């Protein structure tokens, strides 16, 4: 499942932190465990991996920066898209 993007975001953490914290609280309360060996993150993106028995849930977000430079970091504003994926290992 993929969300409609939040557009023209100037503070990625302001929109991503509530999303990731919500799922962290709900999933861990239901017995899901984070697998940090399968996680990844960087500027404007994060993938969090949860397991329970032979199942997995991936909670992620990524940003599409509107200002890009070849020799400098990308800058906001950006569009941020959230997604959830589940399956069996």
PDB file of C-alpha atoms in Angstrom:
ATOM      1  CA  UNK A   1       0.000   0.000   0.000  1.00  0.00           C
ATOM      2  CA  UNK A   2       1.396   3.402  -0.963  1.00  0.00           C
ATOM      3  CA  UNK A   3       0.110   6.775   0.206  1.00  0.00           C
ATOM      4  CA  UNK A   4      -0.551   9.830  -1.842  1.00  0.00           C
ATOM      5  CA  UNK A   5       2.559  11.986  -1.397  1.00  0.00           C
ATOM      6  CA  UNK A   6       2.675  14.786   1.120  1.00  0.00           C
ATOM      7  CA  UNK A   7       3.730  17.638  -1.166  1.00  0.00           C
ATOM      8  CA  UNK A   8       6.052  20.590  -0.624  1.00  0.00           C
ATOM      9  CA  UNK A   9       7.341  19.298   2.712  1.00  0.00           C
ATOM     10  CA  UNK A  10      10.053  21.439   4.302  1.00  0.00           C
ATOM     11  CA  UNK A  11      10.614  19.277   7.404  1.00  0.00           C
ATOM     12  CA  UNK A  12      10.722  15.559   6.567  1.00  0.00           C
ATOM     13  CA  UNK A  13      10.840  14.498  10.226  1.00  0.00           C
ATOM     14  CA  UNK A  14       7.637  16.416  10.972  1.00  0.00           C
ATOM     15  CA  UNK A  15       5.663  14.116   8.656  1.00  0.00           C
ATOM     16  CA  UNK A  16       7.718  10.897   8.820  1.00  0.00           C
ATOM     17  CA  UNK A  17       8.210  10.565  12.588  1.00  0.00           C
ATOM     18  CA  UNK A  18       4.491  10.288  13.475  1.00  0.00           C
ATOM     19  CA  UNK A  19       4.069   7.651  10.724  1.00  0.00           C
ATOM     20  CA  UNK A  20       7.002   5.478  11.791  1.00  0.00           C
ATOM     21  CA  UNK A  21       6.277   5.843  15.526  1.00  0.00           C
ATOM     22  CA  UNK A  22       2.611   4.906  15.037  1.00  0.00           C
ATOM     23  CA  UNK A  23       3.499   1.634  13.303  1.00  0.00           C
ATOM     24  CA  UNK A  24       6.349   0.892  15.696  1.00  0.00           C
ATOM     25  CA  UNK A  25       3.970   1.161  18.668  1.00  0.00           C
ATOM     26  CA  UNK A  26       1.149  -0.837  17.048  1.00  0.00           C
ATOM     27  CA  UNK A  27       3.347  -3.601  15.640  1.00  0.00           C
ATOM     28  CA  UNK A  28       5.518  -4.145  18.719  1.00  0.00           C
ATOM     29  CA  UNK A  29       2.386  -4.222  20.911  1.00  0.00           C
ATOM     30  CA  UNK A  30       1.067  -6.988  18.635  1.00  0.00           C
ATOM     31  CA  UNK A  31       4.251  -9.055  19.002  1.00  0.00           C
ATOM     32  CA  UNK A  32       6.166  -7.951  15.904  1.00  0.00           C
ATOM     33  CA  UNK A  33       9.945  -7.554  16.275  1.00  0.00           C
ATOM     34  CA  UNK A  34      12.214  -5.119  14.400  1.00  0.00           C
ATOM     35  CA  UNK A  35      14.948  -6.766  12.350  1.00  0.00           C
ATOM     36  CA  UNK A  36      17.599  -4.046  12.225  1.00  0.00           C
ATOM     37  CA  UNK A  37      19.879  -6.165  10.034  1.00  0.00           C
ATOM     38  CA  UNK A  38      17.386  -5.685   7.190  1.00  0.00           C
ATOM     39  CA  UNK A  39      16.742  -1.977   7.730  1.00  0.00           C
ATOM     40  CA  UNK A  40      18.126   0.934   5.757  1.00  0.00           C
ATOM     41  CA  UNK A  41      17.978   4.694   5.923  1.00  0.00           C
ATOM     42  CA  UNK A  42      19.532   7.832   4.612  1.00  0.00           C
ATOM     43  CA  UNK A  43      18.727  11.432   3.776  1.00  0.00           C
ATOM     44  CA  UNK A  44      14.993  11.533   3.166  1.00  0.00           C
ATOM     45  CA  UNK A  45      14.264   7.802   3.274  1.00  0.00           C
ATOM     46  CA  UNK A  46      13.919   4.913   5.695  1.00  0.00           C
ATOM     47  CA  UNK A  47      12.952   1.236   5.574  1.00  0.00           C
ATOM     48  CA  UNK A  48      11.940  -0.475   8.838  1.00  0.00           C
ATOM     49  CA  UNK A  49      11.519  -4.265   8.810  1.00  0.00           C
ATOM     50  CA  UNK A  50       9.350  -6.184  11.305  1.00  0.00           C
ATOM     51  CA  UNK A  51       9.020  -9.958  11.644  1.00  0.00           C
ATOM     52  CA  UNK A  52       6.648 -12.316  13.417  1.00  0.00           C
ATOM     53  CA  UNK A  53       7.096 -16.062  12.859  1.00  0.00           C
ATOM     54  CA  UNK A  54       7.492 -16.431   9.066  1.00  0.00           C
ATOM     55  CA  UNK A  55       5.799 -13.126   8.216  1.00  0.00           C
ATOM     56  CA  UNK A  56       7.226  -9.652   7.635  1.00  0.00           C
ATOM     57  CA  UNK A  57       5.949  -6.095   7.427  1.00  0.00           C
ATOM     58  CA  UNK A  58       7.987  -3.288   5.893  1.00  0.00           C
ATOM     59  CA  UNK A  59       7.215   0.293   6.940  1.00  0.00           C
ATOM     60  CA  UNK A  60       8.942   2.875   4.763  1.00  0.00           C
ATOM     61  CA  UNK A  61       9.008   6.385   3.432  1.00  0.00           C
ATOM     62  CA  UNK A  62      11.019   8.140   0.753  1.00  0.00           C
ATOM     63  CA  UNK A  63      11.369  11.721  -0.383  1.00  0.00           C
ATOM     64  CA  UNK A  64      11.591  13.208  -3.840  1.00  0.00           C
ATOM     65  CA  UNK A  65      13.649  16.372  -3.498  1.00  0.00           C
ATOM     66  CA  UNK A  66      12.676  19.286  -5.721  1.00  0.00           C
ATOM     67  CA  UNK A  67      16.051  21.039  -5.434  1.00  0.00           C
ATOM     68  CA  UNK A  68      19.026  18.944  -6.501  1.00  0.00           C
ATOM     69  CA  UNK A  69      22.668  19.827  -6.967  1.00  0.00           C
ATOM     70  CA  UNK A  70      25.339  17.652  -8.542  1.00  0.00           C
ATOM     71  CA  UNK A  71      27.962  18.602  -5.968  1.00  0.00           C
ATOM     72  CA  UNK A  72      25.861  19.343  -2.858  1.00  0.00           C
ATOM     73  CA  UNK A  73      23.117  17.680  -0.817  1.00  0.00           C
ATOM     74  CA  UNK A  74      19.539  17.802  -2.047  1.00  0.00           C
ATOM     75  CA  UNK A  75      17.265  20.335  -0.397  1.00  0.00           C
ATOM     76  CA  UNK A  76      13.634  20.634   0.617  1.00  0.00           C
ATOM     77  CA  UNK A  77      10.953  21.286  -0.373  1.00  0.00           C
ATOM     78  CA  UNK A  78      10.227  17.685  -1.257  1.00  0.00           C
ATOM     79  CA  UNK A  79       7.355  15.259  -1.664  1.00  0.00           C
ATOM     80  CA  UNK A  80       7.236  12.428   0.895  1.00  0.00           C
ATOM     81  CA  UNK A  81       5.531   9.112   0.146  1.00  0.00           C
ATOM     82  CA  UNK A  82       4.747   6.445   2.760  1.00  0.00           C
ATOM     83  CA  UNK A  83       4.299   2.730   2.157  1.00  0.00           C
ATOM     84  CA  UNK A  84       3.541  -0.563   3.883  1.00  0.00           C
ATOM     85  CA  UNK A  85       4.336  -3.998   2.498  1.00  0.00           C
ATOM     86  CA  UNK A  86       3.733  -7.415   4.012  1.00  0.00           C
ATOM     87  CA  UNK A  87       4.422 -10.991   3.088  1.00  0.00           C
ATOM     88  CA  UNK A  88       5.800 -14.362   4.091  1.00  0.00           C
ATOM     89  CA  UNK A  89       9.526 -15.058   4.345  1.00  0.00           C
TER      90      UNK A  89
END
